[in-house]
Amino acid sequence: MNGDEMVTVYIMGKRHRVPANLTIMKAMEYAGYQLRRGAGCRGGFCGACSTIYRMRGSFRLQVALACQKMVEDGMIITQLPFIPSEKKRYNLEKLRPDPGVFLEYFPEIARCLSCNTCTKACPQDLMVMDYVQAALRGDIKTAAELSFDCLSCGLCAVRCPAEIVPYHIGQLARRLYSRYIVGPSHQVQNRVMEIEKGIYDEEIRRLKSLDINMLREIYSRRG
Amino acid sequence: MSLRLAYYPGCTLKTNARNYEASAIASSKALGIELVELPRWNCCGTVHALAKDDVMHYIAPVRNLIRVEQLKNSGLVDDGRLVTLCEMCYNTLKRADVTVKEDQERRRKLREVMEEEPPYSGGGVEVIHLLQLIREVGWERVKKRLVRPLRGLRVAPYYGCLLLRPRGIGIDDANNPTIFERLIESLGAEVVEIPFKAKCCGSYQTVHMGHVASELSYRILRQAVEGGADVITLACPLCEYNLGERQGEIRGLFPDLKYIPVLYFTQLMALAFGLEDSVGLEMNNPDPRPLLRRKGFP
């Protein structure tokens, strides 16, 4: 792609000419927007930049992470800087990995029609409906595995006609799976033990005392 | 070489009715049938939608039927049949298939909203209940497989409503079904006929109007007890809940009722086939084990 090529996009209805080699997020900044919400890691991992768009001439509503998706000519774009959903409070230590646990905290999952709209709305291409269905029948392992790459961007939740919040279901499944089914990771336990013993204290103290140029050099020489 | 068929569990078979699933898989295997769990199955839809303009409630069952066609095309099963156990799943999936086949308008709309799936035209999958499959395999094969015939056990069959109605999809005569009776006889047990064998147990009214389910189930239970049955056998997890789990509450309303164990027909098969590890009697309530021990079954 030629760096000079420009495309026309419509950000919240307003027409802008932006370079074609920008992501949606950078195109918005190019157009003058200062992103206070709806921007996070800029690396496709945090799920903060949920975006919906349509292409001119198409009825389809499409989804993307603004930091990952390149602009295309004719995009009509808006961001969803926040997805309203209730954060259920539970104590993982007091839960049991029983099939009924999902229905107890999220009774609305019984309203799932298997319409698959959530799956189509996932910018991570996860099989969202499949993991909600797995949770519904108490298959914690499948629900955890299928939702593993979820960023909690929330696009599934705003598209669901049954008003389910799938990413909360997946999160509960992964928590139950790691706490009660696969059990603790020995590597993590060992590392926590090492930290608690103070094995790394001296090195951390040394690093904290270095100036920025030394830190840069150490970083660039890292193994 | 055994017959490999797609099998649709449904949510209850993975939770409250694990004893139904385990005994069904084991006893089917003993009869030369390998039940291959349908990959990526979702909710059956639970209740057949009666409204003429309802499309949304067909998406779930039709998606399952599409998964069966995909499994068939992969060659991992021998034909396009889908074996069900739960009566509600049977009824909902079967009726969805008929609707898609017969209702061109709904078929078109379903294709549009399910555009990510291969199109399904209805009729490509044959939804059956395990009881039908056993009848087809033959009572003689059941008898040949007996390790411990259920001699001396008096069994009242209870059909419920969803295997027999509506008539077009019923697996047997809606007013005078006999498939259960033939199975019970083939297992060496004695049939106790009850007049209400195909009357409603209260079904999902149990969720919001427990007393309705209790009253309806009481009539069925009383007939079985008065007829001298040792146990009731059935094919539906919801019936099992109403007739079995509910007995404590029913006795609160009708203290004259005696406890009577309720078993899935597959548990009787597994028992008669000597598949003790797969019977799962510890999940049944009331506990059938004291009675079965008295009758000489381990």
XYZ file of C-alpha atoms in Angstrom:
521
model
C 0.000 0.000 0.000
C 1.211 3.416 -0.957
C 1.625 5.617 2.126
C -0.062 8.528 0.394
C -3.283 6.732 -0.376
C -6.290 8.295 1.358
C -9.706 6.796 2.094
C -13.012 8.265 3.183
C -14.471 7.148 6.490
C -17.461 8.407 8.477
C -16.725 8.718 12.184
C -19.994 9.051 14.063
C -21.543 10.303 10.860
C -18.925 12.901 10.012
C -16.929 12.456 6.819
C -13.129 12.369 7.078
C -10.311 11.743 4.637
C -7.671 9.659 6.375
C -4.551 7.758 5.244
C -5.383 4.203 4.218
C -2.513 2.696 6.192
C -3.973 3.607 9.591
C -5.904 1.515 12.052
C -9.364 2.764 12.994
C -7.920 4.038 16.254
C -5.105 5.981 14.589
C -7.507 7.277 11.942
C -9.722 8.695 14.674
C -6.742 10.444 16.222
C -5.674 11.676 12.774
C -9.175 13.119 12.365
C -8.754 15.035 15.600
C -10.312 12.832 18.248
C -8.569 12.559 21.580
C -9.340 9.116 22.987
C -9.899 9.181 26.716
C -12.025 6.044 26.774
C -12.141 3.253 24.239
C -8.379 2.978 23.998
C -6.067 0.847 26.082
C -3.126 -1.335 25.205
C -3.214 -0.566 21.460
C -1.955 -4.077 20.919
C -5.152 -6.103 20.594
C -5.049 -7.554 24.085
C -7.078 -5.385 26.426
C -10.470 -5.246 24.718
C -11.046 -1.549 25.459
C -11.552 -0.352 21.874
C -14.729 -2.169 20.815
C -15.884 -0.697 17.543
C -18.851 -1.238 15.278
C -19.047 -0.185 11.673
C -20.900 -0.642 8.450
C -19.578 -0.372 4.935
C -21.493 1.974 2.682
C -23.958 -0.022 0.630
C -24.058 -2.992 3.003
C -26.670 -3.747 5.634
C -24.229 -5.774 7.695
C -23.148 -4.519 11.070
C -19.515 -5.431 11.565
C -17.272 -5.418 14.601
C -13.610 -4.781 15.253
C -11.039 -3.744 17.774
C -10.136 -0.200 16.698
C -6.426 -0.773 17.370
C -6.327 -3.861 15.135
C -8.552 -3.102 12.177
C -7.254 -1.034 9.260
C -9.594 1.602 7.856
C -11.301 0.875 4.562
C -12.908 3.243 2.143
C -16.559 3.793 3.007
C -16.475 2.691 6.658
C -19.149 4.193 8.899
C -17.661 3.898 12.358
C -18.479 4.369 15.991
C -16.740 3.180 19.095
C -18.351 1.708 22.171
C -16.119 3.083 24.896
C -18.035 1.309 27.639
C -20.420 -1.663 27.769
C -22.896 -1.533 30.629
C -23.076 -4.848 32.470
C -23.545 -5.818 36.056
C -20.462 -7.200 37.711
C -21.663 -10.104 39.790
C -19.805 -10.514 43.052
C -18.941 -14.009 44.149
C -16.292 -15.617 46.267
C -14.561 -18.241 44.151
C -13.491 -20.105 47.277
C -17.120 -20.567 48.246
C -18.374 -21.653 44.822
C -18.493 -25.254 43.704
C -17.791 -26.348 40.128
C -21.372 -27.585 39.785
C -23.518 -27.169 36.680
C -25.988 -25.025 38.599
C -23.458 -22.299 39.406
C -23.893 -20.491 36.072
C -27.670 -20.387 36.369
C -27.412 -19.208 39.943
C -25.413 -16.109 39.060
C -26.551 -15.650 35.475
C -30.085 -17.073 35.214
C -30.537 -15.245 31.914
C -28.331 -17.806 30.122
C -31.396 -20.054 30.020
C -32.819 -17.512 27.555
C -30.153 -18.392 24.959
C -31.781 -19.238 21.633
C -28.547 -20.494 20.049
C -28.956 -17.761 17.454
C -25.162 -17.387 17.211
C -25.288 -13.574 16.997
C -22.659 -13.392 19.749
C -20.289 -15.580 17.752
C -20.696 -13.350 14.716
C -19.992 -10.295 16.914
C -16.689 -11.568 18.306
C -13.607 -9.720 17.001
C -11.520 -12.602 18.365
C -13.460 -15.129 16.243
C -14.386 -17.162 19.312
C -17.301 -19.599 19.283
C -19.155 -17.545 21.864
C -22.542 -19.241 21.554
C -20.869 -22.628 21.912
C -19.262 -21.627 25.207
C -22.485 -20.140 26.571
C -24.215 -23.391 25.660
C -21.437 -25.405 27.273
C -21.895 -23.382 30.469
C -25.645 -23.919 30.327
C -25.141 -27.662 30.487
C -22.425 -27.400 33.127
C -19.501 -28.268 30.862
C -17.008 -25.997 32.624
C -13.975 -27.336 30.777
C -15.375 -26.657 27.310
C -16.679 -23.232 28.345
C -13.263 -22.333 29.738
C -11.330 -23.579 26.728
C -13.576 -21.978 24.116
C -13.535 -18.627 25.903
C -9.817 -18.647 26.673
C -8.914 -15.857 24.226
C -11.782 -13.569 25.302
C -10.762 -9.940 25.893
C -14.064 -8.955 27.528
C -14.551 -6.302 24.848
C -18.303 -6.699 25.351
C -19.467 -6.709 21.733
C -21.196 -10.082 22.221
C -23.141 -8.694 25.160
C -24.573 -5.744 23.266
C -25.638 -7.915 20.343
C -27.284 -10.727 22.336
C -31.069 -10.701 21.909
C -31.399 -12.634 25.170
C -29.391 -9.913 26.948
C -26.805 -12.375 28.181
C -23.317 -11.125 29.025
C -21.274 -13.968 27.545
C -17.858 -12.719 28.629
C -18.872 -12.912 32.284
C -19.970 -16.503 31.734
C -16.638 -17.368 30.136
C -14.738 -15.652 32.920
C -16.598 -17.607 35.603
C -15.965 -20.818 33.658
C -12.218 -20.110 33.459
C -12.054 -19.245 37.143
C -13.874 -22.432 38.145
C -11.785 -24.457 35.722
C -8.463 -23.198 37.047
C -9.488 -23.269 40.707
C -11.287 -26.622 40.860
C -10.536 -28.672 37.765
C -6.933 -28.205 36.640
C -5.794 -27.035 40.062
C -2.898 -24.715 40.872
C 0.049 -24.327 38.509
C 3.253 -25.490 40.138
C 5.335 -23.010 38.168
C 3.308 -20.116 39.568
C 3.405 -21.552 43.063
C 7.178 -21.977 42.879
C 7.691 -18.457 41.586
C 5.470 -16.974 44.320
C 7.477 -18.924 46.879
C 10.743 -17.558 45.438
C 9.406 -14.007 45.551
C 8.217 -14.424 49.112
C 11.628 -15.787 50.106
C 13.177 -12.569 48.774
C 15.303 -14.240 46.084
C 14.695 -11.345 43.667
C 14.805 -8.461 46.150
C 18.444 -7.639 45.573
C 18.086 -7.538 41.785
C 14.972 -5.363 41.957
C 16.821 -2.955 44.294
C 19.734 -2.784 41.860
C 17.464 -2.152 38.832
C 15.578 0.575 40.677
C 18.814 2.405 41.398
C 19.897 2.558 37.710
C 19.383 5.565 35.463
C 17.230 5.321 32.376
C 20.100 4.911 29.911
C 21.514 1.944 31.810
C 18.047 0.406 31.976
C 17.669 0.844 28.224
C 20.987 -0.870 27.633
C 20.135 -3.773 29.922
C 16.747 -4.104 28.252
C 18.242 -4.205 24.767
C 20.805 -6.833 25.851
C 18.183 -9.055 27.549
C 18.159 -12.726 26.638
C -18.968 -54.083 13.653
C -21.372 -52.021 15.662
C -23.824 -49.479 14.290
C -22.575 -45.950 14.897
C -25.288 -43.332 15.297
C -25.322 -39.665 16.232
C -26.542 -39.132 19.765
C -28.043 -35.933 21.166
C -27.692 -35.782 24.956
C -29.446 -32.567 25.950
C -28.571 -30.577 29.039
C -30.226 -32.753 31.699
C -28.394 -35.862 30.585
C -25.157 -34.079 31.485
C -26.372 -32.971 34.910
C -29.300 -34.454 36.838
C -29.757 -37.453 34.555
C -26.176 -38.666 34.208
C -27.434 -42.095 35.275
C -29.760 -42.096 32.251
C -26.927 -41.252 29.888
C -24.395 -43.698 31.352
C -26.859 -46.587 31.353
C -28.089 -45.736 27.841
C -24.596 -45.648 26.360
C -23.554 -48.882 28.070
C -26.696 -50.859 27.259
C -26.753 -49.603 23.661
C -23.187 -50.787 23.296
C -24.249 -54.185 24.606
C -26.812 -54.286 21.794
C -24.232 -53.358 19.170
C -25.035 -49.660 18.950
C -22.357 -47.038 19.421
C -23.841 -43.681 20.410
C -21.586 -40.933 19.027
C -22.173 -37.679 20.883
C -23.101 -34.919 18.467
C -20.220 -32.407 18.280
C -21.064 -28.817 19.225
C -24.652 -29.606 20.175
C -26.649 -26.775 21.683
C -29.942 -26.538 23.543
C -32.694 -28.490 21.776
C -35.034 -25.513 22.082
C -36.788 -27.159 25.077
C -40.370 -26.532 24.025
C -41.828 -26.690 20.541
C -43.073 -23.256 19.510
C -46.704 -23.309 18.450
C -47.014 -19.761 17.126
C -47.205 -19.811 13.331
C -44.896 -16.837 12.933
C -42.253 -18.006 15.391
C -38.894 -18.503 13.731
C -36.454 -17.767 16.529
C -37.318 -20.828 18.573
C -36.509 -23.072 15.633
C -32.935 -21.875 15.338
C -31.636 -24.005 18.197
C -33.158 -27.327 17.109
C -32.360 -26.759 13.433
C -28.739 -25.953 14.258
C -28.499 -29.337 15.958
C -29.934 -31.031 12.879
C -27.306 -29.278 10.767
C -24.616 -30.660 13.102
C -26.004 -34.148 12.453
C -25.698 -33.683 8.683
C -22.125 -32.469 9.185
C -21.328 -35.497 11.344
C -22.903 -37.792 8.756
C -20.835 -36.188 5.995
C -17.691 -36.705 8.041
C -18.329 -40.445 7.934
C -18.108 -40.871 11.701
C -21.661 -42.235 11.860
C -23.378 -44.769 9.648
C -26.487 -42.834 8.663
C -28.532 -39.666 9.253
C -30.380 -40.797 12.342
C -30.156 -38.828 15.559
C -30.789 -40.799 18.725
C -32.376 -38.921 21.613
C -33.072 -39.925 25.204
C -34.898 -37.005 26.812
C -38.526 -36.915 25.665
C -38.548 -33.165 25.472
C -35.482 -33.118 23.234
C -37.028 -35.828 21.061
C -40.262 -33.898 20.691
C -38.699 -30.507 20.026
C -36.087 -31.736 17.555
C -38.521 -33.986 15.720
C -41.161 -31.301 15.356
C -38.612 -28.735 14.239
C -37.531 -31.113 11.480
C -41.135 -31.580 10.340
C -41.773 -27.833 10.420
C -38.685 -27.010 8.365
C -39.641 -29.621 5.814
C -43.255 -28.553 5.495
C -43.168 -24.794 6.026
C -41.405 -23.152 3.123
C -41.683 -19.651 4.582
C -40.071 -20.531 7.870
C -37.426 -22.575 6.081
C -36.498 -19.511 4.007
C -36.307 -17.240 7.054
C -34.227 -19.736 8.972
C -31.749 -19.919 6.114
C -31.407 -16.176 6.148
C -30.751 -15.858 9.858
C -28.509 -18.942 9.881
C -26.491 -17.952 6.833
C -23.236 -19.026 8.487
C -24.443 -22.651 8.441
C -25.049 -24.974 5.519
C -28.750 -24.848 4.562
C -31.067 -27.440 6.058
C -34.211 -28.448 4.207
C -35.789 -30.821 6.699
C -35.989 -34.587 6.391
C -32.243 -35.080 5.961
C -31.965 -36.158 9.562
C -34.246 -38.696 11.178
C -34.786 -37.880 14.829
C -35.528 -41.045 16.761
C -35.832 -42.107 20.376
C -33.642 -44.890 21.754
C -36.752 -46.972 22.461
C -37.541 -47.016 18.739
C -34.020 -48.091 17.957
C -34.203 -50.959 20.439
C -37.526 -52.066 18.929
C -35.871 -52.041 15.522
C -32.847 -53.980 16.739
C -35.342 -56.475 18.066
C -36.594 -57.858 21.343
C -34.845 -61.121 20.548
C -31.471 -59.421 20.640
C -32.407 -57.861 23.982
C -33.306 -61.297 25.347
C -30.063 -62.810 24.050
C -28.062 -60.182 25.864
C -29.613 -60.860 29.290
C -27.131 -61.705 32.002
C -29.507 -61.265 34.899
C -33.162 -61.391 33.793
C -35.322 -59.173 35.993
C -37.481 -62.070 37.178
C -39.859 -61.204 39.968
C -39.594 -57.450 39.423
C -42.938 -55.779 38.836
C -42.482 -52.732 36.620
C -45.055 -50.055 35.764
C -44.163 -48.294 32.515
C -44.875 -44.590 32.305
C -44.672 -42.991 28.860
C -45.399 -39.383 29.631
C -46.806 -37.338 26.796
C -43.975 -36.205 24.564
C -43.046 -39.543 22.995
C -46.593 -40.150 21.807
C -48.011 -36.782 20.856
C -48.754 -35.225 18.489
C -49.706 -38.337 16.603
C -47.597 -37.513 13.544
C -44.365 -37.829 15.457
C -45.389 -40.342 18.141
C -43.189 -43.406 18.440
C -46.172 -45.615 19.254
C -49.956 -45.627 19.442
C -50.916 -42.503 21.391
C -53.741 -44.169 23.312
C -52.418 -47.647 23.780
C -48.639 -47.718 23.445
C -46.879 -51.039 24.014
C -43.198 -50.433 23.270
C -42.271 -50.147 26.961
C -44.263 -53.259 27.813
C -42.394 -55.262 25.162
C -39.084 -54.079 26.541
C -40.006 -54.881 30.144
C -41.112 -58.369 29.113
C -37.935 -58.859 27.106
C -35.915 -58.017 30.201
C -37.718 -60.789 32.073
C -39.689 -58.473 34.342
C -43.427 -58.337 34.877
C -45.505 -55.474 33.464
C -47.914 -53.596 35.724
C -50.312 -51.621 33.542
C -51.509 -48.295 34.883
C -54.382 -46.395 33.238
C -52.496 -43.114 33.426
C -49.366 -44.394 31.710
C -49.572 -41.679 29.045
C -51.124 -38.882 31.116
C -49.228 -35.709 31.936
C -46.935 -35.632 34.992
C -47.185 -31.845 35.258
C -44.184 -31.293 33.006
C -42.516 -27.894 33.397
C -45.344 -26.580 35.562
C -43.082 -28.013 38.218
C -40.990 -24.832 38.001
C -43.655 -22.269 38.885
C -46.626 -24.322 40.103
C -45.155 -27.222 41.996
C -48.497 -28.254 43.473
C -49.909 -28.859 39.980
C -47.080 -31.257 39.178
C -47.445 -32.872 42.592
C -51.162 -33.497 42.163
C -50.824 -34.888 38.642
C -47.847 -37.044 39.565
C -49.603 -38.343 42.667
C -52.367 -39.904 40.551
C -49.814 -41.753 38.454
C -47.777 -42.898 41.450
C -50.854 -44.098 43.341
C -51.964 -46.211 40.402
C -48.553 -47.836 40.227
C -48.471 -48.553 43.966
C -52.037 -49.874 44.023
C -51.287 -52.022 41.003
C -48.556 -53.696 42.998
C -45.582 -52.323 41.060
C -42.124 -52.467 42.646
C -40.785 -49.706 40.442
C -41.888 -47.283 37.750
C -39.854 -46.992 34.585
C -39.793 -44.042 32.223
C -37.789 -42.258 29.538
C -37.882 -38.587 30.459
C -35.757 -36.637 32.968
C -38.560 -34.186 33.649
C -41.038 -37.002 34.338
C -38.357 -38.565 36.540
C -38.100 -35.331 38.478
C -41.846 -35.033 38.963
C -42.483 -38.687 39.798
C -39.222 -39.330 41.636
C -37.599 -36.288 43.194
C -40.975 -34.827 44.051
C -42.171 -37.833 46.059
C -41.141 -36.292 49.358
C -43.253 -33.243 48.660
C -46.100 -35.315 47.233
C -46.182 -37.354 50.421
C -46.479 -34.118 52.325
C -49.698 -33.429 50.415
C -50.882 -37.049 50.235
C -49.500 -38.911 53.254
C -51.173 -42.164 52.197
C -48.742 -42.574 49.291
C -46.009 -45.188 49.648
C -42.586 -44.458 48.224
C -41.946 -46.164 44.917
C -38.607 -46.026 43.104
C -38.500 -44.552 39.602
C -35.896 -45.850 37.126
C -34.979 -44.968 33.586
C -35.642 -47.870 31.215
C -31.959 -47.868 30.359
C -31.128 -48.517 34.010
C -33.307 -51.637 33.927
C -31.492 -52.691 30.754
C -28.061 -52.087 32.255
C -29.127 -54.038 35.347
C -30.396 -56.955 33.256
C -27.326 -56.880 31.013
C -25.020 -57.107 34.037
C -23.562 -53.612 33.517
C -23.543 -52.642 37.203
C -20.944 -49.912 36.771
C -23.251 -47.982 34.461
C -26.592 -48.288 36.249
C -26.053 -45.252 38.478
C -28.752 -46.115 41.027
C -27.148 -43.849 43.622
C -28.565 -40.855 41.733
C -32.169 -42.048 41.909
C -34.507 -40.656 44.508
C -36.244 -42.512 46.172
C -33.302 -44.893 46.466
C -34.184 -48.106 44.620
C -31.250 -50.095 46.006
C -32.871 -51.515 49.182
C -35.807 -52.834 47.166
C -33.609 -54.232 44.413
C -31.404 -55.958 46.978
C -34.470 -57.499 48.574
C -35.448 -58.772 45.141
C -32.030 -60.310 44.713
C -30.420 -57.774 42.395
C -27.034 -56.408 43.438
